[in-house]
Short mmCIF file of C-alpha atoms and ligand atoms in Angstrom, two decimals:
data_model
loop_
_atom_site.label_atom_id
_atom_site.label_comp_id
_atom_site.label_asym_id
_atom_site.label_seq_id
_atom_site.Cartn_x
_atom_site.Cartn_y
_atom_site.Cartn_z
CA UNK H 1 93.90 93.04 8.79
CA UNK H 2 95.74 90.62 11.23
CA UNK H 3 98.69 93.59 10.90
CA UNK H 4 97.66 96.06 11.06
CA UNK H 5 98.96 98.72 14.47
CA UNK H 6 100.63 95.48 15.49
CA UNK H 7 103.99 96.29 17.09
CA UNK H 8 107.03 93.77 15.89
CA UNK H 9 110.10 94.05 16.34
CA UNK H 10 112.11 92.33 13.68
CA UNK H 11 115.42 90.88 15.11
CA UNK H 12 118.16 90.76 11.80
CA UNK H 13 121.44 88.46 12.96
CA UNK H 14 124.51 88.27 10.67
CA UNK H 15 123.49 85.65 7.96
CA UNK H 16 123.79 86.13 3.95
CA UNK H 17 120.05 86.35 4.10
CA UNK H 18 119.88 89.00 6.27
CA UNK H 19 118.95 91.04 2.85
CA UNK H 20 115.79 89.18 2.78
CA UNK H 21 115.10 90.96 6.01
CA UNK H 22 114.56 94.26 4.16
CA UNK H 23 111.49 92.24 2.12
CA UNK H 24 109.69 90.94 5.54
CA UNK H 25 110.22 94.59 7.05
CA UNK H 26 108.82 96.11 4.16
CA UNK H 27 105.70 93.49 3.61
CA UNK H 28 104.80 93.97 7.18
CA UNK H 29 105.05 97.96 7.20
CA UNK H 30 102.68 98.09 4.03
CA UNK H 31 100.29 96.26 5.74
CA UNK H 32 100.25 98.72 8.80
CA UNK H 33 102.92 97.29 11.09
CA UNK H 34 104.96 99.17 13.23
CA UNK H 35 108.46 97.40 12.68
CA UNK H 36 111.35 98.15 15.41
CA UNK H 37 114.05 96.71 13.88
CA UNK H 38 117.21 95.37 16.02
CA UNK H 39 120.18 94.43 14.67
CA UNK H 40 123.25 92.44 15.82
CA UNK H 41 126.46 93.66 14.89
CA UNK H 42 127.00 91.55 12.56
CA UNK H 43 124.13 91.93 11.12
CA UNK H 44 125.15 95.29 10.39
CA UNK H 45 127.87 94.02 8.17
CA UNK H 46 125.79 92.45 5.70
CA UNK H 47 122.86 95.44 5.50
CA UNK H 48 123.08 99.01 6.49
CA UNK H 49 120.75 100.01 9.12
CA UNK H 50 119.80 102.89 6.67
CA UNK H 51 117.93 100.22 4.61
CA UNK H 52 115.56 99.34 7.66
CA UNK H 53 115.69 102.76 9.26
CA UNK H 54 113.65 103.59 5.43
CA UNK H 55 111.64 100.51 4.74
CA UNK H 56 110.32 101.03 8.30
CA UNK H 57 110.09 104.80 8.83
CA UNK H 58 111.55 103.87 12.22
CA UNK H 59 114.61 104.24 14.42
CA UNK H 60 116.82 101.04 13.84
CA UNK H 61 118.64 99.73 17.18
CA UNK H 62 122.15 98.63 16.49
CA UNK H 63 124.05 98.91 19.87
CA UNK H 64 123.41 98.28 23.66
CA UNK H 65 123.92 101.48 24.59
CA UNK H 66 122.79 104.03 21.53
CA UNK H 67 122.34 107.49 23.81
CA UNK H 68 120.84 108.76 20.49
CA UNK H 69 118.11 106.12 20.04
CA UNK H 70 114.47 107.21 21.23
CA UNK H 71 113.46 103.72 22.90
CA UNK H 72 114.25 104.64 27.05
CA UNK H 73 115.96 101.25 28.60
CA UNK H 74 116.03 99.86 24.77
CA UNK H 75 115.47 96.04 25.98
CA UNK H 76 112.79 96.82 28.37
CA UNK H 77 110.55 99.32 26.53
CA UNK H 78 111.12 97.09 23.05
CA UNK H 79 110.05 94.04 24.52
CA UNK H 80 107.17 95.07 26.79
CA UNK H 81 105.70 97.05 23.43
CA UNK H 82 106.27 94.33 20.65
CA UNK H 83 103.01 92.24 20.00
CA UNK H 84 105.90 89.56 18.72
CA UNK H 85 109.47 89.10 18.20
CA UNK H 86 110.47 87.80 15.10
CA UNK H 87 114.41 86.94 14.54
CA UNK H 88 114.59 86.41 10.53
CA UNK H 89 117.10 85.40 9.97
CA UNK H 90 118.04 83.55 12.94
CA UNK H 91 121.89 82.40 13.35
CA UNK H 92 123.32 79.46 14.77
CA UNK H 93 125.25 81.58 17.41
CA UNK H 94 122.01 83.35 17.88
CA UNK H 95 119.84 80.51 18.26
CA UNK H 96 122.54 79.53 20.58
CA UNK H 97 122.83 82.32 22.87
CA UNK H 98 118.79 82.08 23.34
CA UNK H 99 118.88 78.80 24.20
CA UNK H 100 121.41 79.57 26.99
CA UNK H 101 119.83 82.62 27.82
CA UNK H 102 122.95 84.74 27.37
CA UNK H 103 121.97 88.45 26.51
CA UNK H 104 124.73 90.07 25.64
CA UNK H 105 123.48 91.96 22.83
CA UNK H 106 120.20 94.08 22.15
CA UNK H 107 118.46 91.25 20.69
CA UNK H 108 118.74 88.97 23.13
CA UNK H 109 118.12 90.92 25.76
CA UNK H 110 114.78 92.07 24.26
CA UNK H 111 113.87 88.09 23.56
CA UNK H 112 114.57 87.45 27.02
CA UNK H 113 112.75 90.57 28.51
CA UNK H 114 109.53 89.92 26.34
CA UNK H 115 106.35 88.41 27.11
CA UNK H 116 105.31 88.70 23.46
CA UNK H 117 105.42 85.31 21.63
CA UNK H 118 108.96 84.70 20.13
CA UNK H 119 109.45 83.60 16.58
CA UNK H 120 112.44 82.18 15.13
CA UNK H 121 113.36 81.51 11.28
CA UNK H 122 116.74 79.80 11.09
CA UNK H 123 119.54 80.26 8.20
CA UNK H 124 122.53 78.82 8.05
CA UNK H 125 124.84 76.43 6.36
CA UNK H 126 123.64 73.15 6.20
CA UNK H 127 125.93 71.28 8.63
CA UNK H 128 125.53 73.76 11.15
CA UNK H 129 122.20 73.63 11.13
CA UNK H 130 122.09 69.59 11.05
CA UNK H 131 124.86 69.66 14.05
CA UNK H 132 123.09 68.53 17.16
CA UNK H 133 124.16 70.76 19.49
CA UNK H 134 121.87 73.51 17.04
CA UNK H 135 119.21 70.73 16.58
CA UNK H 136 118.76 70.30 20.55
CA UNK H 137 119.16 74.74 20.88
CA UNK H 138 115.95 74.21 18.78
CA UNK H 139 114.34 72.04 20.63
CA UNK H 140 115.41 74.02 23.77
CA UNK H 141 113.65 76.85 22.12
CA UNK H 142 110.62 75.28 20.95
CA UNK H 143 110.01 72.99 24.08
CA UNK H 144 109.71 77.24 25.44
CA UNK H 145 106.80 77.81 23.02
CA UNK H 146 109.39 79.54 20.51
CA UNK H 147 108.08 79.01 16.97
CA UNK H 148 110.36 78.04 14.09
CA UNK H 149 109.96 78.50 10.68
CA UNK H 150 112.06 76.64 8.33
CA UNK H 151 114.47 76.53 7.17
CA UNK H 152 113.90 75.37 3.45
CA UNK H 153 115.64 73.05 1.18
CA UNK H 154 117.89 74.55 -1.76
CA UNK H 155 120.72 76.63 -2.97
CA UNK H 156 123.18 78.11 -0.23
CA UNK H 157 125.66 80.70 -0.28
CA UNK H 158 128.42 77.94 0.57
CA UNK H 159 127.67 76.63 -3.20
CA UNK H 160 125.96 73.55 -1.80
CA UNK H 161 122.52 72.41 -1.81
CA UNK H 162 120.98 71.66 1.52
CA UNK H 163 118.48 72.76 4.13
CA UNK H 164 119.35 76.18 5.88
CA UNK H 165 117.72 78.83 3.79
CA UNK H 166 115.93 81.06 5.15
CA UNK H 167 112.26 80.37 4.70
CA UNK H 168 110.10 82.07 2.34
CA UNK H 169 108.81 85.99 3.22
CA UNK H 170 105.21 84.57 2.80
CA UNK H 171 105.47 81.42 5.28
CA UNK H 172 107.08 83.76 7.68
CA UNK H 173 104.71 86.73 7.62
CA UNK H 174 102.11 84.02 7.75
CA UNK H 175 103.64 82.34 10.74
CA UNK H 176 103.05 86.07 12.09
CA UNK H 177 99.48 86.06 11.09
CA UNK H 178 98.84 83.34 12.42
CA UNK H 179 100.53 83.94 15.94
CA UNK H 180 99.30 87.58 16.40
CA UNK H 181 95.67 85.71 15.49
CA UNK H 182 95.83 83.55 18.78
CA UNK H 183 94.64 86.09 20.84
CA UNK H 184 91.77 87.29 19.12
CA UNK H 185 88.67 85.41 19.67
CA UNK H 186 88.40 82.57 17.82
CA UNK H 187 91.41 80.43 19.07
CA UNK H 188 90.38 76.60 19.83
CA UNK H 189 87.06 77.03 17.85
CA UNK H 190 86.17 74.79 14.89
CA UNK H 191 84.85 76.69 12.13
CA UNK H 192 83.37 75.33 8.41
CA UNK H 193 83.73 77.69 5.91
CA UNK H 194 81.92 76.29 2.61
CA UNK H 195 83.43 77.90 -1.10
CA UNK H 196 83.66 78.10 -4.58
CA UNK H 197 80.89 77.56 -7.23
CA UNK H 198 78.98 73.81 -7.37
CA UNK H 199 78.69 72.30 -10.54
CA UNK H 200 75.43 70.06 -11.94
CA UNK H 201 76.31 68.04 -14.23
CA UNK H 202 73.85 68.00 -17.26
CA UNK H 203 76.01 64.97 -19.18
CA UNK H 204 79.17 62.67 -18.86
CA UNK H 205 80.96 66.49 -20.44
CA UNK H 206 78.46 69.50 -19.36
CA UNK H 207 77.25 70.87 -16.15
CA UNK H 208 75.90 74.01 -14.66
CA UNK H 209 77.96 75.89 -13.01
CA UNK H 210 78.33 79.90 -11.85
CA UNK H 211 81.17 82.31 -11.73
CA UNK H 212 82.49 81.80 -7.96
CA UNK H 213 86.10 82.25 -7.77
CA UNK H 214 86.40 80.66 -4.39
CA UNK H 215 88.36 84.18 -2.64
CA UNK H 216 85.63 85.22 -0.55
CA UNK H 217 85.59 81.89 1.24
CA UNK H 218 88.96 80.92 1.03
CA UNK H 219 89.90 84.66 2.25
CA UNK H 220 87.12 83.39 5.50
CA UNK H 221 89.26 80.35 6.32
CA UNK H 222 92.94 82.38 6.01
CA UNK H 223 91.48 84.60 8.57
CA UNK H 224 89.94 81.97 10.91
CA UNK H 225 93.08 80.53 10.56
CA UNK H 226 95.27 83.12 11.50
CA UNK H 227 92.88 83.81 14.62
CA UNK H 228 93.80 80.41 15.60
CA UNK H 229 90.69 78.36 15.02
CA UNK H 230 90.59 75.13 13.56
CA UNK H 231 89.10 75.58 9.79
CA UNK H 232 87.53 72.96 7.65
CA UNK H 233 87.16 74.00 4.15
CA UNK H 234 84.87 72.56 2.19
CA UNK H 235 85.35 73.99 -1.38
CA UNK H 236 83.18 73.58 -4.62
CA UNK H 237 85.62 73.72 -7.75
CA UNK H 238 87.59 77.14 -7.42
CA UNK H 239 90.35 78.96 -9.10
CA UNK H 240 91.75 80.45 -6.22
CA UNK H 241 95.11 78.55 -4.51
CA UNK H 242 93.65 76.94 -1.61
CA UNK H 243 95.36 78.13 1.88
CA UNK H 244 97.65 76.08 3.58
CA UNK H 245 97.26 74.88 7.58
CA UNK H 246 93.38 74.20 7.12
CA UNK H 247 91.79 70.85 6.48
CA UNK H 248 89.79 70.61 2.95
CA UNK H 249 87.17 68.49 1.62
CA UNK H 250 86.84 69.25 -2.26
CA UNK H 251 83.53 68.06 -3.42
CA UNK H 252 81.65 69.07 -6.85
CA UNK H 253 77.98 69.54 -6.17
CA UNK H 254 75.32 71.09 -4.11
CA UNK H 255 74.76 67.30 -2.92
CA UNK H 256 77.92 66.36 -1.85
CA UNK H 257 78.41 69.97 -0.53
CA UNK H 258 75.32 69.12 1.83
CA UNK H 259 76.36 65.78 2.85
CA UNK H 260 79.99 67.29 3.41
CA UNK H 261 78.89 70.12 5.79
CA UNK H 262 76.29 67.70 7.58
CA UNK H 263 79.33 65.45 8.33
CA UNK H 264 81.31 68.42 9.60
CA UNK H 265 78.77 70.45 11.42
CA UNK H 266 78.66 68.25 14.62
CA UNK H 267 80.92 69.53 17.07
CA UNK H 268 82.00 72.67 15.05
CA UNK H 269 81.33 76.28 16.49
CA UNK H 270 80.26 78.11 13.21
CA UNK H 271 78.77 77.27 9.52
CA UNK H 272 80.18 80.63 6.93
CA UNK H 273 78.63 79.42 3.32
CA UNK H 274 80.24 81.54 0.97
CA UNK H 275 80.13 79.16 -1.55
CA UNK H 276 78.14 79.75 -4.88
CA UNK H 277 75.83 77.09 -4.34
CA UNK H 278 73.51 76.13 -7.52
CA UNK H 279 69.56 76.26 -6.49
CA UNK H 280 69.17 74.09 -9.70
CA UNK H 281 70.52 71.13 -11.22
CA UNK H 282 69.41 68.67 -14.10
CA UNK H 283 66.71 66.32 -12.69
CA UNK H 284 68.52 63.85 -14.65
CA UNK H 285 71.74 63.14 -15.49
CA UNK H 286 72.63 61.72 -19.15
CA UNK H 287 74.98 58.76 -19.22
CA UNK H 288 75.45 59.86 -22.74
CA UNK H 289 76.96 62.91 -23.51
CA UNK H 290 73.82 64.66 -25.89
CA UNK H 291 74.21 65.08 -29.59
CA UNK H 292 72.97 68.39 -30.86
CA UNK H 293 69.74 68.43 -32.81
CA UNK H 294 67.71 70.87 -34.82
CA UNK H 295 65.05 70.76 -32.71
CA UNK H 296 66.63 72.88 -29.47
CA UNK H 297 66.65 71.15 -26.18
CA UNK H 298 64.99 71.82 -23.17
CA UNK H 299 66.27 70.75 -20.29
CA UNK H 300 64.25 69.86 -16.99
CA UNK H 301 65.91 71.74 -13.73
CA UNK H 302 64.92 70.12 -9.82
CA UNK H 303 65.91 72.14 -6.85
CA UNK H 304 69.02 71.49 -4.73
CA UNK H 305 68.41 71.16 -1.18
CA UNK H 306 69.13 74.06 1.40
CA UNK H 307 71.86 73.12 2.98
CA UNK H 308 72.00 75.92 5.42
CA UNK H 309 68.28 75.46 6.23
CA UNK H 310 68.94 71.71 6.90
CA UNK H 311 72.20 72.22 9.55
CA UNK H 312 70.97 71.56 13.06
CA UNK H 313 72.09 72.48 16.45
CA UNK H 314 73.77 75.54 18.47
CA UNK H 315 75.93 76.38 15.86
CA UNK H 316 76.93 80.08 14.42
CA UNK H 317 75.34 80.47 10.72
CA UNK H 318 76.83 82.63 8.55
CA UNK H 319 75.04 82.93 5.30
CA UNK H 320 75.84 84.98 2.05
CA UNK H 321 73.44 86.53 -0.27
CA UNK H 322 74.21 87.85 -3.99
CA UNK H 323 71.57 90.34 -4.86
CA UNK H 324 71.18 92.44 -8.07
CA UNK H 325 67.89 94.63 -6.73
CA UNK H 326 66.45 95.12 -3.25
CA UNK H 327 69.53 94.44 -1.38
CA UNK H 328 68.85 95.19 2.28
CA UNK H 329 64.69 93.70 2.21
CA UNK H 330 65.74 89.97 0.14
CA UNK H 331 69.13 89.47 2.15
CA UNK H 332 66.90 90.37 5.89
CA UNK H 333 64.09 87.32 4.15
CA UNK H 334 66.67 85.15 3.78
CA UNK H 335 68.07 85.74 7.00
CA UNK H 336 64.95 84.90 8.57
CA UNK H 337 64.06 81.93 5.79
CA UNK H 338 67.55 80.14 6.49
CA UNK H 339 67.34 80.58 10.39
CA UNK H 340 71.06 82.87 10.09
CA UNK H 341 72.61 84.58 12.57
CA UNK H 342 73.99 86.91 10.18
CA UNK H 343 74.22 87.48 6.53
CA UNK H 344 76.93 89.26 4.44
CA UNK H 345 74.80 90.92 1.39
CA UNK H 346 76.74 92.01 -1.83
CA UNK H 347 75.33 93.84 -4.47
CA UNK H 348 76.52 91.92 -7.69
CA UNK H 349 75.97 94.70 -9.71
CA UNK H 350 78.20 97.15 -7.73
CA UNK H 351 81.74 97.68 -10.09
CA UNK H 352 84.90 95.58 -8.24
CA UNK H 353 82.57 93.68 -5.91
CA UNK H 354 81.17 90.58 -5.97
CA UNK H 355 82.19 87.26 -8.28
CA UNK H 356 85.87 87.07 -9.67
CA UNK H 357 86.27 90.51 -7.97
CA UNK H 358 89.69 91.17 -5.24
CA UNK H 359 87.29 93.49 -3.12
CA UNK H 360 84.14 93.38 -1.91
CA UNK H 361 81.41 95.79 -1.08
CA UNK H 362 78.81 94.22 1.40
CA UNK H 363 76.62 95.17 3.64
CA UNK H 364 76.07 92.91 6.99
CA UNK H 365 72.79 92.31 8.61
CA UNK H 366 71.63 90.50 12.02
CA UNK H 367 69.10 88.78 13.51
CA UNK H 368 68.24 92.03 16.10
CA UNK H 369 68.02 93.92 12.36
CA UNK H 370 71.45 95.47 12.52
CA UNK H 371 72.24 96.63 9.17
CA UNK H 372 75.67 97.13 8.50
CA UNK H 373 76.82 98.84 5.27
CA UNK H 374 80.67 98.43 4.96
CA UNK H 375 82.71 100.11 1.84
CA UNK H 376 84.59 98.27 -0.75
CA UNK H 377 87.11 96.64 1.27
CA UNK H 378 89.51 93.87 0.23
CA UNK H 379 88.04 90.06 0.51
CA UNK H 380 90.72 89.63 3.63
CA UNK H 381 89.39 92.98 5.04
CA UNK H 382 85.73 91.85 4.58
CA UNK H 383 86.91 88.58 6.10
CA UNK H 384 87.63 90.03 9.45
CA UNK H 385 84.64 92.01 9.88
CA UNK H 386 82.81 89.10 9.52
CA UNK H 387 85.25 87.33 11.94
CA UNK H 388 84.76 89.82 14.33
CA UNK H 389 80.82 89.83 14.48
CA UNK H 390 81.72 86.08 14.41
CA UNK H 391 83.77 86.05 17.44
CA UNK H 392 80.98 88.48 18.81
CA UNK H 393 78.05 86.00 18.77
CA UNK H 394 80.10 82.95 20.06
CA UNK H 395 81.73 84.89 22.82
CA UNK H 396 77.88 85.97 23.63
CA UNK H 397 76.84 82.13 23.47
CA UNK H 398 79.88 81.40 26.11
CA UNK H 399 77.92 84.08 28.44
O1 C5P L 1 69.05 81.61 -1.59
P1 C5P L 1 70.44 81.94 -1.98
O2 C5P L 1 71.09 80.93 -2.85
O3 C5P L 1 70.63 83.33 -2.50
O4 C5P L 1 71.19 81.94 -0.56
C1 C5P L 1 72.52 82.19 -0.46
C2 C5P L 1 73.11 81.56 0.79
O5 C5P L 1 72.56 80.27 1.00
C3 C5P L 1 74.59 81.35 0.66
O6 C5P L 1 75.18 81.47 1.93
C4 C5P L 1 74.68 79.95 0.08
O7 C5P L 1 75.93 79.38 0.36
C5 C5P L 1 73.54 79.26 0.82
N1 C5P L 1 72.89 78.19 0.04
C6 C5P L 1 72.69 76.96 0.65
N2 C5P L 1 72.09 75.94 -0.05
C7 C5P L 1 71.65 76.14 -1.31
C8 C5P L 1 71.81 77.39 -1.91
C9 C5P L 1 72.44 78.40 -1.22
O8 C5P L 1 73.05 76.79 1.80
N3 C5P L 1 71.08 75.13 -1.96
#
């Protein structure tokens, strides 16, 4: 996971939603952060540092000069160890300071010292944050490579409705995803990432379809995503929310999946098809919806085409194979069948793997033979090993 022995620190200024704070720090620590928190002063009037100090298991910084703390020269040894700085919530004096460069407290000094990349989620009241001397701060900020997320639209603690709430935990943390992500491999590449479960239709109301939820592949282009690359998704009908910042193409079946990934395949670094794609449809399609009859009904199946056989070109391919016997032998055929540079083989049989399932227990095989047995992992987790061997192979075609 993106998070995972990253180093944040997690800068906490003196707004209402500092509380919300406490949430990010805790989201981040579960997922294997280490979180040095700094607070301003104010800060410190809205939460207790004891809150932080427990959510993060770590020392809290409060004061420029805290003899007791365990950081050496605080500023220096914070900022040159954070993978990113993240001020949530952000204050208009705050945002201020930064812009100016003024480092007068612990914060600000550690924003200025750092190298890490700076991230900056506003909250205030509404006119402050509409008055233009905060507006240009921002763009002072951003025009630095700051990133700002939010604020959002809605309630705020002056009774008013307006923008200057804090942004949500989730848009934030993923903001942190995705800026930790641009230095791991797969930043500026264009990746397809194919998902969900096609569906033949049989009549105007019927079709043939499978039990793809869509996570696997939609947990693929999160990840990409977050590593910075460029992610088309083309997704086969799913019931899985589809990720923000990616482009999608929805399309219904094994057809227009083909026709969608031979559009998109020109130009793009990697192919991952983890979608469900049906070998069989109807060889022809009713106009009429069929009436039921005593006499059974037999229906006349064609094959679909291949799509990953039929994508040309230097491109990565990433292929997936659902096996219920023989795991290792069929999925190491198809490899060679399809022309893949790797396949991700899951046992559909195993318990909490495969269709519908969180987690995923697969085993990953390459072209040199490699064989790759990972254990049940979650469908993110899975995600990034394959990212990784991903990364692997293009940085090898760069050589
Ligand atoms: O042969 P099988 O369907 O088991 O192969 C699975 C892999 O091939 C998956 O990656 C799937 O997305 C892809 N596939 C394809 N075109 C098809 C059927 C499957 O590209 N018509």
């Amino acid at each position: 996971m993106m998070l995972s022995n990253k180093t944040i620190v997690l800068g906490v200024t003196g707004s209402i939603a500092a509380y919300k704070a406490a949430e990010i720090a805790s989201q981040l620590t579960q997922a294997g952060a280490r979180v040095n928190v700094v607070m301003t002063r104010e800060a410190v009037e809205f939460v207790s540092p004891v809150t932080f100090r427990a959510i993060s298991g770590r020392p809290v910084v409060t004061e420029m000069f805290d003899l007791a703390s365990e950081y050496s020269i605080e500023h220096v040894s914070l900022a040159a160890a954070a993978d990113i700085v993240a001020v949530a919530p952000a204050t208009a004096n705050v945002i201020a300071k930064l812009a100016a460069g003024i480092a007068d407290d612990m914060l600000c000094c550690t924003v200025l010292a750092t190298r890490a990349p700076v991230l900056i989620a506003p909250a205030m009241e509404a006119r402050m944050y509409m008055n233009q001397v905060t507006q240009e701060n921002l763009e002072k900020l951003k025009a630095r490579g700051f990133v700002i997320v939010g604020p959002g639209a809605g309630w705020l603690a002056s009774g008013k409705e307006g923008l200057g709430r804090l942004a949500d935990t989730s848009d934030i943390i993923d903001s942190i995803c995705q800026m930790l992500g641009k230095g791991s491999g797969l930043a500026g590449k264009r990746i397809v990432v194919t998902a969900g479960g096609t569906q033949e239709p049989v009549d105007p109301v019927r079709y043939i379809g499978n039990r793809s939820s869509g996570k696997m592949g939609y947990a693929l282009a999160e990840a990409a995503r977050d590593r910075g690359a460029s992610v088309l998704l083309i997704t086969a009908p799913a019931t899985t929310t589809e990720p923000a910042g990616v482009d999608v193409t929805r399309v219904g079946t094994a057809q227009e999946m083909c026709e969608a990934v031979e559009n998109a395949t020109p130009g793009a670094d990697a192919l991952i098809m983890a979608a469900a794609v049906a070998d069989y449809r109807p060889a022809r399609k009713l106009e009429e919806k069929i009436k039921k009859t005593e006499a059974g009904l037999t229906l006349e199946l064609e094959c679909t085409p291949d799509i990953l056989s039929a994508v040309r070109g230097s491109i990565v391919r990433v292929g997936f194979a659902a096996e219920s016997s023989n795991l290792v032998e069929n999925a190491k055929e198809k490899l060679q069948r399809k022309g893949l540079d790797l396949i991700v083989a899951n046992d559909v049989t195993a318990p909490d793997s495969g269709f519908g399932a969180d987690t995923n227990r697969v085993t990953v095989i390459d072209r040199e033979g490699r064989v790759d047995s990972l254990p049940l992992l979650s469908k993110r987790q899975v995600a990034e090993k394959v990212l990784d061997r991903v990364a692997e192979l293009l940085a090898g075609a760069e050589r």
